Every structure is written in C-alpha cells, then in structure tokens.
Short mmCIF file of C-alpha atoms and ligand atoms in Angstrom, two decimals:
data_model
loop_
_atom_site.label_atom_id
_atom_site.label_comp_id
_atom_site.label_asym_id
_atom_site.label_seq_id
_atom_site.Cartn_x
_atom_site.Cartn_y
_atom_site.Cartn_z
CA UNK V 472 -12.44 15.97 -5.29
CA UNK V 473 -14.13 14.95 -8.73
CA UNK V 474 -15.05 11.18 -8.76
CA UNK V 475 -16.36 8.86 -11.36
CA UNK V 476 -19.63 9.42 -9.49
CA UNK V 477 -19.63 13.15 -10.59
CA UNK V 478 -19.43 12.24 -14.36
CA UNK V 479 -22.26 10.52 -16.64
CA UNK V 480 -19.91 8.17 -19.00
CA UNK V 481 -23.09 7.78 -21.71
CA UNK V 482 -21.37 7.64 -25.10
CA UNK V 483 -18.12 8.24 -23.82
CA UNK V 484 -14.62 6.67 -23.79
CA UNK V 485 -13.09 6.49 -20.33
CA UNK V 486 -9.15 6.18 -20.42
CA UNK V 487 -8.53 4.31 -17.12
CA UNK V 488 -5.21 3.95 -15.42
CA UNK V 489 -5.77 0.91 -13.37
CA UNK V 490 -3.00 -1.16 -11.33
CA UNK V 491 -3.09 -4.92 -13.07
CA UNK V 492 0.36 -5.41 -11.58
CA UNK V 493 -0.51 -8.77 -10.74
CA UNK V 494 1.63 -12.08 -9.69
CA UNK V 495 1.90 -14.47 -12.42
CA UNK V 496 2.98 -18.17 -12.00
CA UNK V 497 5.06 -20.02 -14.62
CA UNK V 498 2.27 -20.63 -16.93
CA UNK V 499 1.18 -17.05 -16.80
CA UNK V 500 -1.92 -17.78 -14.64
CA UNK V 501 -3.02 -14.97 -12.22
CA UNK V 502 -2.30 -16.07 -8.77
CA UNK V 503 -3.71 -13.23 -6.92
CA UNK V 504 -6.38 -10.99 -8.68
CA UNK V 505 -7.01 -8.65 -5.96
CA UNK V 506 -5.95 -5.91 -7.81
CA UNK V 507 -8.28 -6.52 -10.71
CA UNK V 508 -11.04 -7.04 -8.33
CA UNK V 509 -10.01 -3.58 -6.73
CA UNK V 510 -10.82 -1.99 -10.09
CA UNK V 511 -14.02 -3.51 -10.77
CA UNK V 512 -16.59 -1.12 -9.27
CA UNK V 513 -14.75 1.67 -11.37
CA UNK V 514 -15.20 -0.14 -14.65
CA UNK V 515 -18.57 -1.45 -13.93
CA UNK V 516 -19.77 2.11 -13.18
CA UNK V 517 -18.39 3.40 -16.56
CA UNK V 518 -20.12 0.43 -18.39
CA UNK V 519 -23.32 0.78 -16.83
CA UNK V 520 -23.52 4.52 -17.91
CA UNK V 521 -23.34 3.36 -21.40
CA UNK V 522 -19.68 4.28 -21.88
CA UNK V 523 -16.48 2.20 -22.84
CA UNK V 524 -13.29 1.52 -20.83
CA UNK V 525 -9.80 1.69 -22.29
CA UNK V 526 -7.77 0.22 -19.30
CA UNK V 527 -4.07 0.70 -19.31
CA UNK V 528 -1.58 -0.64 -16.70
CA UNK V 529 2.02 -1.65 -16.32
CA UNK V 530 2.98 -5.28 -15.35
CA UNK V 531 6.52 -6.09 -13.75
CA UNK V 532 9.74 -4.28 -14.62
CA UNK V 533 10.27 -5.40 -18.31
CA UNK V 534 13.47 -4.29 -20.26
CA UNK V 535 11.84 -2.98 -23.33
CA UNK V 536 9.11 -5.51 -24.91
CA UNK V 537 9.52 -9.03 -23.12
CA UNK V 538 6.74 -11.51 -23.67
CA UNK V 539 6.72 -12.77 -20.03
CA UNK V 540 5.29 -9.49 -19.15
CA UNK V 541 2.69 -9.10 -21.76
CA UNK V 542 -0.65 -7.95 -20.18
CA UNK V 543 -2.26 -10.56 -22.95
CA UNK V 544 -1.67 -13.23 -20.23
CA UNK V 545 -4.28 -11.70 -17.93
CA UNK V 546 -6.98 -10.90 -20.75
CA UNK V 547 -9.34 -14.11 -19.52
CA UNK V 548 -9.07 -13.32 -15.95
CA UNK V 549 -10.02 -9.74 -16.50
CA UNK V 550 -13.09 -10.75 -18.78
CA UNK V 551 -14.08 -13.31 -16.01
CA UNK V 552 -13.85 -10.63 -13.27
CA UNK V 553 -15.57 -7.92 -15.08
CA UNK V 554 -18.02 -10.28 -16.92
CA UNK V 555 -17.20 -8.70 -20.33
CA UNK V 556 -15.23 -10.39 -23.05
CA UNK V 557 -12.35 -8.03 -22.99
CA UNK V 558 -10.62 -6.96 -26.28
CA UNK V 559 -6.64 -6.73 -26.32
CA UNK V 560 -4.23 -4.65 -28.40
CA UNK V 561 -0.53 -5.44 -28.50
CA UNK V 562 0.70 -1.88 -28.18
CA UNK V 563 -0.42 1.05 -25.68
CA UNK V 564 0.05 3.84 -28.20
CA UNK V 565 0.39 4.29 -32.13
CA UNK V 566 -1.97 3.53 -35.15
CA UNK V 567 -3.25 0.09 -33.87
CA UNK V 568 -4.04 1.39 -30.32
CA UNK V 569 -5.77 4.17 -31.77
CA UNK V 570 -8.09 2.23 -34.17
CA UNK V 571 -8.78 -0.33 -31.65
CA UNK V 572 -10.22 2.56 -29.20
CA UNK V 573 -11.77 4.29 -32.09
CA UNK V 574 -13.83 1.25 -32.81
CA UNK V 575 -14.77 0.65 -29.12
CA UNK V 576 -18.52 0.60 -28.50
CA UNK V 577 -20.55 1.57 -25.59
CA UNK V 578 -20.09 -1.65 -22.93
CA UNK V 579 -17.05 -2.49 -24.55
CA UNK V 580 -13.87 -2.92 -22.80
CA UNK V 581 -10.18 -2.67 -24.38
CA UNK V 582 -6.81 -3.61 -22.52
CA UNK V 583 -3.56 -2.05 -23.73
CA UNK V 584 -0.54 -3.71 -23.80
CA UNK V 585 1.99 -2.97 -20.84
CA UNK V 586 2.81 0.45 -20.57
CA UNK V 587 6.44 -0.19 -19.59
CA UNK V 588 7.17 -1.62 -22.69
CA UNK V 589 8.08 1.97 -23.49
CA UNK V 590 10.60 3.77 -21.72
CA UNK V 591 8.83 7.06 -22.09
CA UNK V 592 6.40 5.74 -19.39
CA UNK V 593 8.56 5.92 -16.36
CA UNK V 594 10.40 9.06 -17.76
CA UNK V 595 7.12 10.90 -17.94
CA UNK V 596 7.56 11.78 -21.39
CA UNK V 597 4.92 14.41 -22.53
CA UNK V 598 4.87 13.17 -26.23
CA UNK V 599 4.07 9.46 -25.10
CA UNK V 600 1.49 10.91 -22.53
CA UNK V 601 -0.35 12.94 -25.71
CA UNK V 602 -0.56 9.90 -27.66
CA UNK V 603 -2.11 7.98 -24.81
CA UNK V 604 -4.42 10.64 -24.48
CA UNK V 605 -6.03 9.96 -27.88
CA UNK V 606 -7.59 6.86 -26.48
CA UNK V 607 -10.00 8.35 -24.47
CA UNK V 608 -12.36 11.34 -24.01
CA UNK V 609 -12.27 11.43 -19.90
CA UNK V 610 -9.27 10.38 -17.94
CA UNK V 611 -9.78 8.14 -14.81
CA UNK V 612 -7.04 7.75 -12.59
CA UNK V 613 -7.71 4.29 -10.21
CA UNK V 614 -4.39 3.16 -9.39
CA UNK V 615 -2.99 4.00 -5.96
CA UNK V 616 -0.35 1.43 -6.38
CA UNK V 617 1.65 4.15 -8.77
CA UNK V 618 0.08 7.36 -7.54
CA UNK V 619 3.71 8.66 -5.88
CA UNK V 620 5.20 8.24 -9.51
CA UNK V 621 5.06 10.90 -11.99
CA UNK V 622 4.96 8.73 -14.91
CA UNK V 623 3.18 9.25 -18.16
CA UNK V 624 0.16 7.30 -17.50
CA UNK V 625 -0.19 8.27 -13.80
CA UNK V 626 0.44 12.00 -13.89
CA UNK V 627 1.48 13.48 -16.90
CA UNK V 628 -1.64 12.30 -19.19
CA UNK V 629 -3.75 14.28 -16.96
CA UNK V 630 -2.63 17.70 -18.60
CA UNK V 631 -4.54 16.65 -21.53
CA UNK V 632 -7.79 16.07 -19.82
CA UNK V 633 -7.87 19.81 -18.23
CA UNK V 634 -11.88 19.54 -18.02
CA UNK V 635 -12.61 15.82 -18.06
CA UNK V 636 -10.43 13.88 -15.58
CA UNK V 637 -11.23 12.00 -12.01
CA UNK V 638 -10.48 9.77 -9.40
CA UNK V 639 -11.46 6.13 -9.99
CA UNK V 640 -13.82 4.50 -7.16
CA UNK V 641 -10.52 2.79 -5.52
CA UNK V 642 -8.29 5.81 -5.51
CA UNK V 643 -11.14 7.96 -4.32
CA UNK V 644 -11.32 5.38 -1.34
CA UNK V 645 -7.83 5.53 -0.56
CA UNK V 646 -7.72 9.19 -0.36
CA UNK V 647 -10.79 9.17 1.89
CA UNK V 648 -9.33 6.64 4.24
CA UNK V 649 -6.17 8.33 4.58
CA UNK V 650 -7.89 11.52 5.35
CA UNK V 651 -9.83 9.66 8.14
CA UNK V 652 -6.50 8.92 9.76
CA UNK V 653 -4.43 12.09 8.87
CA UNK V 654 -6.97 14.70 9.11
CA UNK V 655 -10.33 13.54 10.53
CA UNK V 656 -9.27 11.17 12.94
CA UNK V 657 -11.63 10.53 15.89
CA UNK V 658 -9.43 10.98 19.32
CA UNK V 659 -7.65 8.98 20.39
CA UNK V 660 -5.73 8.43 17.44
CA UNK V 661 -3.11 5.41 17.38
CA UNK V 662 -0.36 4.65 14.76
CA UNK V 663 1.22 1.26 15.25
CA UNK V 664 4.72 1.27 13.13
CA UNK V 665 6.66 -2.10 13.02
CA UNK V 666 8.69 -3.59 10.53
CA UNK V 667 12.69 -4.11 10.25
CA UNK V 668 14.28 -0.66 10.28
CA UNK V 669 13.70 2.33 11.89
CA UNK V 670 15.65 4.25 8.80
CA UNK V 671 12.79 3.29 6.57
CA UNK V 672 10.02 5.10 8.48
CA UNK V 673 11.69 8.17 9.86
CA UNK V 674 9.78 10.38 8.06
CA UNK V 675 6.66 8.63 8.69
CA UNK V 676 7.30 8.87 12.46
CA UNK V 677 8.12 12.62 12.08
CA UNK V 678 4.90 13.54 10.23
CA UNK V 679 2.54 11.28 12.05
CA UNK V 680 3.68 12.63 15.46
CA UNK V 681 1.52 15.84 14.83
CA UNK V 682 -1.69 13.54 14.11
CA UNK V 683 -1.62 10.86 16.62
CA UNK V 684 -2.18 10.44 20.54
CA UNK V 685 -0.60 7.05 20.82
CA UNK V 686 2.32 5.69 19.00
CA UNK V 687 3.47 1.75 19.21
CA UNK V 688 6.91 1.01 17.93
CA UNK V 689 7.07 -2.71 17.18
CA UNK V 690 8.98 -5.11 15.59
CA UNK V 691 12.68 -4.97 14.62
CA UNK V 692 12.71 -1.05 14.94
CA UNK V 693 12.02 -1.24 18.22
CA UNK V 694 15.47 -2.50 19.45
CA UNK V 695 17.37 0.81 17.99
CA UNK V 696 14.98 2.74 20.69
CA UNK V 697 15.66 0.33 23.42
CA UNK V 698 19.53 0.28 22.76
CA UNK V 699 19.62 3.89 22.54
CA UNK V 700 17.96 4.08 26.06
CA UNK V 701 20.43 1.93 27.44
CA UNK V 702 19.02 -1.71 27.15
CA UNK V 703 20.95 -4.82 26.18
CA UNK V 704 19.58 -6.28 23.34
CA UNK V 705 21.76 -9.12 22.44
CA UNK V 706 21.94 -10.08 18.77
CA UNK V 707 18.56 -8.29 17.82
CA UNK V 708 18.68 -6.21 14.74
CA UNK V 709 19.54 -2.66 15.43
CA UNK V 710 20.65 0.52 13.32
CA UNK V 711 23.44 2.00 15.64
CA UNK V 712 23.64 5.09 13.69
CA UNK V 713 20.18 5.83 14.20
CA UNK V 714 20.09 5.77 18.08
CA UNK V 715 20.19 9.53 18.70
CA UNK V 716 17.59 9.82 16.23
CA UNK V 717 15.39 7.61 17.99
CA UNK V 718 16.09 9.63 21.25
CA UNK V 719 15.42 12.77 19.36
CA UNK V 720 11.97 10.98 18.23
CA UNK V 721 11.20 10.23 21.81
CA UNK V 722 11.80 13.91 22.85
CA UNK V 723 9.59 15.00 20.09
CA UNK V 724 6.85 12.90 21.07
CA UNK V 725 6.94 13.74 24.73
CA UNK V 726 7.04 17.59 23.71
CA UNK V 727 4.22 17.09 21.58
CA UNK V 728 1.99 14.83 24.03
CA UNK V 729 2.01 11.59 22.32
CA UNK V 730 2.30 8.67 24.52
CA UNK V 731 5.02 6.21 23.05
CA UNK V 732 4.55 2.50 23.61
CA UNK V 733 7.57 0.20 23.03
CA UNK V 734 7.44 -3.80 23.72
CA UNK V 735 8.50 -4.63 27.33
CA UNK V 736 9.39 -8.36 26.62
CA UNK V 737 10.03 -10.06 23.61
CA UNK V 738 10.27 -13.75 22.26
CA UNK V 739 14.08 -14.04 21.67
CA UNK V 740 15.42 -16.79 19.69
CA UNK V 741 19.01 -18.43 19.34
CA UNK V 742 18.78 -18.53 15.69
CA UNK V 743 17.13 -16.59 12.89
CA UNK V 744 15.09 -19.73 12.03
CA UNK V 745 11.52 -21.33 12.42
CA UNK V 746 13.11 -24.18 14.65
CA UNK V 747 15.21 -22.25 17.06
CA UNK V 748 15.45 -22.57 20.75
CA UNK V 749 13.15 -19.54 22.16
CA UNK V 750 12.67 -17.81 25.54
CA UNK V 751 10.78 -14.95 26.76
CA UNK V 752 12.97 -11.89 27.88
CA UNK V 753 12.64 -8.47 29.50
CA UNK V 754 13.18 -6.44 26.28
CA UNK V 755 15.89 -4.70 28.21
CA UNK V 756 17.69 -7.76 28.90
CA UNK V 757 18.11 -10.07 25.98
CA UNK V 758 21.13 -12.28 26.57
CA UNK V 759 24.23 -12.43 24.31
CA UNK V 760 23.75 -14.77 21.12
CA UNK V 761 20.07 -14.22 21.42
CA UNK V 762 17.82 -12.03 19.39
CA UNK V 763 14.21 -10.47 19.69
CA UNK V 764 11.95 -11.80 16.96
CA UNK V 765 8.55 -11.24 18.26
CA UNK V 766 6.42 -9.22 20.75
CA UNK V 767 6.29 -11.44 24.23
CA UNK V 768 3.10 -11.84 26.00
CA UNK V 769 3.05 -8.62 28.11
CA UNK V 770 3.79 -6.36 25.30
CA UNK V 771 0.75 -8.33 23.50
CA UNK V 772 -1.47 -7.41 26.42
CA UNK V 773 -0.51 -3.92 26.64
CA UNK V 774 -0.73 -3.28 23.08
CA UNK V 775 -4.17 -4.70 23.22
CA UNK V 776 -5.19 -2.28 25.80
CA UNK V 777 -3.89 0.71 23.66
CA UNK V 778 -5.92 -0.91 20.81
CA UNK V 779 -9.01 -1.20 22.27
CA UNK V 780 -8.82 2.59 24.10
CA UNK V 781 -8.43 4.08 20.47
CA UNK V 782 -11.18 5.07 18.15
CA UNK V 783 -8.76 5.50 14.81
CA UNK V 784 -5.79 3.19 14.26
CA UNK V 785 -3.14 2.94 11.34
CA UNK V 786 -1.20 -0.13 11.28
CA UNK V 787 1.92 -0.36 9.27
CA UNK V 788 4.63 -2.93 9.91
CA UNK V 789 4.78 -6.36 11.71
CA UNK V 790 5.26 -6.66 15.43
CA UNK V 791 7.96 -9.72 14.61
CA UNK V 792 9.10 -11.80 11.85
CA UNK V 793 5.77 -12.99 11.13
CA UNK V 794 6.83 -14.92 8.07
CA UNK V 795 8.28 -17.57 10.36
CA UNK V 796 5.29 -19.33 12.16
CA UNK V 797 6.96 -19.79 15.49
CA UNK V 798 7.54 -16.00 15.63
CA UNK V 799 4.23 -14.69 14.06
CA UNK V 800 2.19 -14.89 17.20
CA UNK V 801 2.72 -11.14 18.32
CA UNK V 802 1.40 -9.89 14.78
CA UNK V 803 -1.48 -12.34 15.00
CA UNK V 804 -2.42 -11.08 18.52
CA UNK V 805 -2.20 -7.39 17.37
CA UNK V 806 -4.52 -8.33 14.00
CA UNK V 807 -7.09 -9.78 16.82
CA UNK V 808 -6.80 -6.54 18.95
CA UNK V 809 -7.41 -4.32 15.69
CA UNK V 810 -9.85 -6.61 14.61
CA UNK V 811 -11.84 -6.41 18.09
CA UNK V 812 -11.54 -2.64 18.23
CA UNK V 813 -12.92 -2.37 14.32
CA UNK V 814 -16.00 -4.47 15.61
CA UNK V 815 -16.49 -2.17 18.50
CA UNK V 816 -16.62 1.00 16.07
CA UNK V 817 -12.96 2.14 15.75
CA UNK V 818 -11.72 3.10 12.13
CA UNK V 819 -8.78 0.96 11.35
CA UNK V 820 -6.60 1.05 8.48
CA UNK V 821 -3.81 -1.24 7.36
CA UNK V 822 -1.24 -0.15 4.83
CA UNK V 823 2.07 -0.09 3.32
CA UNK V 824 3.95 -3.14 2.37
CA UNK V 825 4.32 -6.25 4.67
CA UNK V 826 1.59 -5.34 7.19
CA UNK V 827 -0.91 -5.98 4.07
CA UNK V 828 0.62 -9.39 3.47
CA UNK V 829 0.19 -9.97 7.12
CA UNK V 830 -3.29 -9.28 7.36
CA UNK V 831 -4.15 -11.33 4.38
CA UNK V 832 -2.16 -14.23 5.27
CA UNK V 833 -3.68 -14.23 8.83
CA UNK V 834 -7.20 -13.63 7.59
CA UNK V 835 -7.70 -10.06 9.11
CA UNK V 836 -8.45 -8.37 5.56
CA UNK V 837 -12.19 -8.26 6.21
CA UNK V 838 -12.00 -7.67 9.91
CA UNK V 839 -10.31 -4.24 9.47
CA UNK V 840 -12.00 -0.98 7.98
CA UNK V 841 -10.01 -0.66 5.13
CA UNK V 842 -6.61 -2.51 3.44
CA UNK V 843 -4.77 0.10 1.66
CA UNK V 844 -3.69 -1.10 -1.90
CA UNK V 845 -0.48 0.96 -2.42
CA UNK V 846 2.79 0.12 -0.56
CA UNK V 847 5.09 2.97 -1.80
CA UNK V 848 2.20 5.26 -2.04
CA UNK V 849 0.89 4.74 1.04
CA UNK V 850 4.07 5.43 2.95
CA UNK V 851 4.83 8.59 0.99
CA UNK V 852 1.19 9.59 1.92
CA UNK V 853 1.84 8.95 5.66
CA UNK V 854 5.09 10.78 5.15
CA UNK V 855 2.98 13.99 4.40
CA UNK V 856 3.73 14.19 0.53
CA UNK V 857 1.22 15.00 -1.92
CA UNK V 858 1.45 12.35 -4.49
CA UNK V 859 1.81 13.54 -8.07
CA UNK V 860 -0.95 11.26 -9.52
CA UNK V 861 -3.40 12.62 -7.22
CA UNK V 862 -2.31 16.45 -7.66
CA UNK V 863 -2.30 15.80 -11.30
CA UNK V 864 -6.28 15.20 -10.87
CA UNK V 865 -6.85 17.84 -8.48
CA UNK V 866 -4.92 20.72 -10.25
P1 AMP Q 149 8.94 -3.39 6.85
O1 AMP Q 149 9.05 -3.67 5.24
O2 AMP Q 149 10.02 -2.25 7.29
O3 AMP Q 149 7.73 -3.13 7.26
O4 AMP Q 149 9.64 -4.71 7.54
C1 AMP Q 149 8.98 -5.78 7.69
C2 AMP Q 149 9.90 -6.95 7.76
O5 AMP Q 149 10.41 -6.77 9.06
C3 AMP Q 149 9.42 -8.26 7.94
O6 AMP Q 149 9.90 -9.04 6.75
C4 AMP Q 149 9.53 -8.81 9.39
O7 AMP Q 149 10.17 -9.97 9.22
C5 AMP Q 149 10.72 -8.11 9.79
N1 AMP Q 149 10.89 -7.76 11.06
C6 AMP Q 149 9.80 -7.40 12.02
N2 AMP Q 149 10.16 -7.73 13.28
C7 AMP Q 149 11.39 -7.96 13.26
C8 AMP Q 149 12.62 -8.50 14.04
N3 AMP Q 149 12.09 -8.17 15.61
N4 AMP Q 149 13.69 -8.74 13.76
C9 AMP Q 149 14.02 -8.91 12.22
N5 AMP Q 149 13.25 -8.59 11.59
C10 AMP Q 149 11.90 -8.32 11.89
#
C-alpha cells in the first residue's frame, strides 16, 4: 500500500482529492471543520517536503454552477487550519486552473472550485479526469467519504498517474483501521449494529458474521428479530417482510459460532416524542400502543459485559432514538462501556452514519480508538466490497 510517506514531494505538485464537503451556515461560515482538520496531516507533509498542493473536492449537491456551493466560501477556514494563505481558482479544469497550478510554488496551496459544478465528475468521465490530471505530478487520494464512488476525481483520474499515485494519511488510516476489524482483529471480536432498519444493514450483517465472535443487534432493528421469534413488540418499528431473513441470520450466526445479543428490555414510550410517558418493558412483551425507543437497564448491563470482554469492537448504529434526550441513555451507556474497554486496551472503531454523530454529540470521539470519516464508504467496506477509489490506487 503506497502512501504519502513513501514519496518525497520536493519540487512536486500533488493533486489531492480531499473531502471538504463541510456544513455551512446561512452566511457561508463553516460550522464543522472536522473534515478540513482531517486532511491537514497530508497537506502539511507535502508542503514540508518542499512540494505544492492542489486541492480538489466537491461541496453539496449542486445542479450545475450554484454560488451557494462554491468552495470560495471555505478558503479562509482552510487557510487558517493549514497555516498557509490558500489560493483559489474559480474552475477545477481548463486554462485558468492549469495556469494557476503551473504558477504554484513549493509551499503553496491551491484550492480548485467545486468538482460537481461539472456533470462529468459524477459520471466518471475520462476526458474530464484527464483534464484534472494536468494539474499535478502526483495523485493523492485522501477522501474516504467518497472512496465508494467511481467519480472522475476519486477513481478515474488515477489511471493518468500509473507510477505516481498514493493514499493520503487519512485514507491510509481508514484502511488500516478497517483491516484491524475485518482481517486482523484480536479475539474476541464484537460488532454492534444498531440503527433503524435491518434492510439497510443486511449485507453488513452477513459479511460480518464470518469475522466476529459476538454480535449485538440493537436499536430499531432488534424488533424485527424479536417479532420473528414470536415476541410482542407493540407499536415498535418493524420490517415485517424481513422477519424470515432475521431468523435466517440467527441460524447462520449459530452455525458460525457467533453469539448474538439482542436487548432483553427496552424503554417503551406512548408517543414518538421527548416528553412521552415511558416505562421499562421486557422486550418480548411491549403493550399495544407503546413502542420501544431505547435499550433498557438490563440490556445496558448485558452489553457492558460483552463490550468489556471484547478485544476488538466495531460500532455502527445507535441503540435508541438518541436524537431525543429522553431516549439517548442506552446509546450513551454503550459509548461509556466502549470508552472503558478502549482505556483497557481494546481496539474500537466507530463508523457509518449516525453512530458518528452520536459519539461526537456525547463526547466519546476521543475516547474510542478511531472514528471513521466515511458513512456510505464505511458501510460498503463492511459489506466486504472493495471500494473503487481504493482499488484505483492499488492497481
Ligand atoms: P441508521 O441510519 O440505520 O444507523 O439508523 C439511525 C437511526 O435509527 C437514528 O435516527 C435513530 O433515531 C433510529 N433508531 C434507533 N433506535 C430506534 C428505535 N427503537 N425506534 C425508532 N428509531 C430508532
């Protein structure tokens, strides 16, 4: 696996695919700069070598050129974080971009305009990728968040750098962390899958059964398993058409020697709102008119034991409706358990969508071993797919 550490960038221009798809407020201020911070080590290494950096990214989902999605809005924030006055060019390809890249001196940084102002980016257009390739001597992919897309800047452009392409520090760290779970996990390995729906995680569950010793199925997903086994789930979220599949997953798990843990009790609410009435129920016996919205105290205790016996942990998906204070306790308790296990030497990876939001919101981000920067990319990796953006560098 070739990374930026294997290349001396002195006198070279690195064309770096970063993920600067950051949230902006109504005055176009960056409200969360995590993704820019995450790209900093790669950019700094290149500049310190005596190279220059040409940064390319998408922002939002523009339909053609739309000022609100211009990357010009983030130039000051990027400059502040990198510690260099970043130059900006109002197109990512063409004469203007080529001139700006050509005049870039060692130690300088150029940010290109939003890649998705051109339809060709998402189409993975080869001619467009070739135009991008003119802007650097080395191609560096440091955007895990888009590595599952075969877009021009994430995948196709790599073919124009057969001998001079590599992973950035962030993407390399994502690959290494995933490997620690999927290939080299110290036993016992535990996967915790929560969230709303079984259907969005089926392929993940099926792939992960070959890699883990324990599987916790929590959150909204668990009710499909409970109902399939004959439990009474009241008004809890359930995918009736996935009941058979749930039973099949349990059968597969048994055959593979994976111990499956499903909540034994829940916090049930009489309304899907923060000030609903609540009661603790046996998960198999939720009264009509009530729905399970969080893991109950016995389940939290049970999961704490499993977590603290594990040496490798993957966490994807909350244990309850954590967006509402009243239903966030189970997810917070799980975060505490994982933080504690991590302190005692367990490797813990949190990734994929809402669990990342949850660990950030509840302050666990620096108490776990690694928080992934990719939602969809993380899920596809866990499904066992080789991501096109990663394959393009390895080829
Ligand atoms: P996912 O994107 O599949 O990881 O699902 C995350 C969502 O699942 C969050 O928005 C949670 O509010 C939701 N969720 C978790 N537990 C439950 C539950 N018991 N009932 C309804 N939604 C839930």
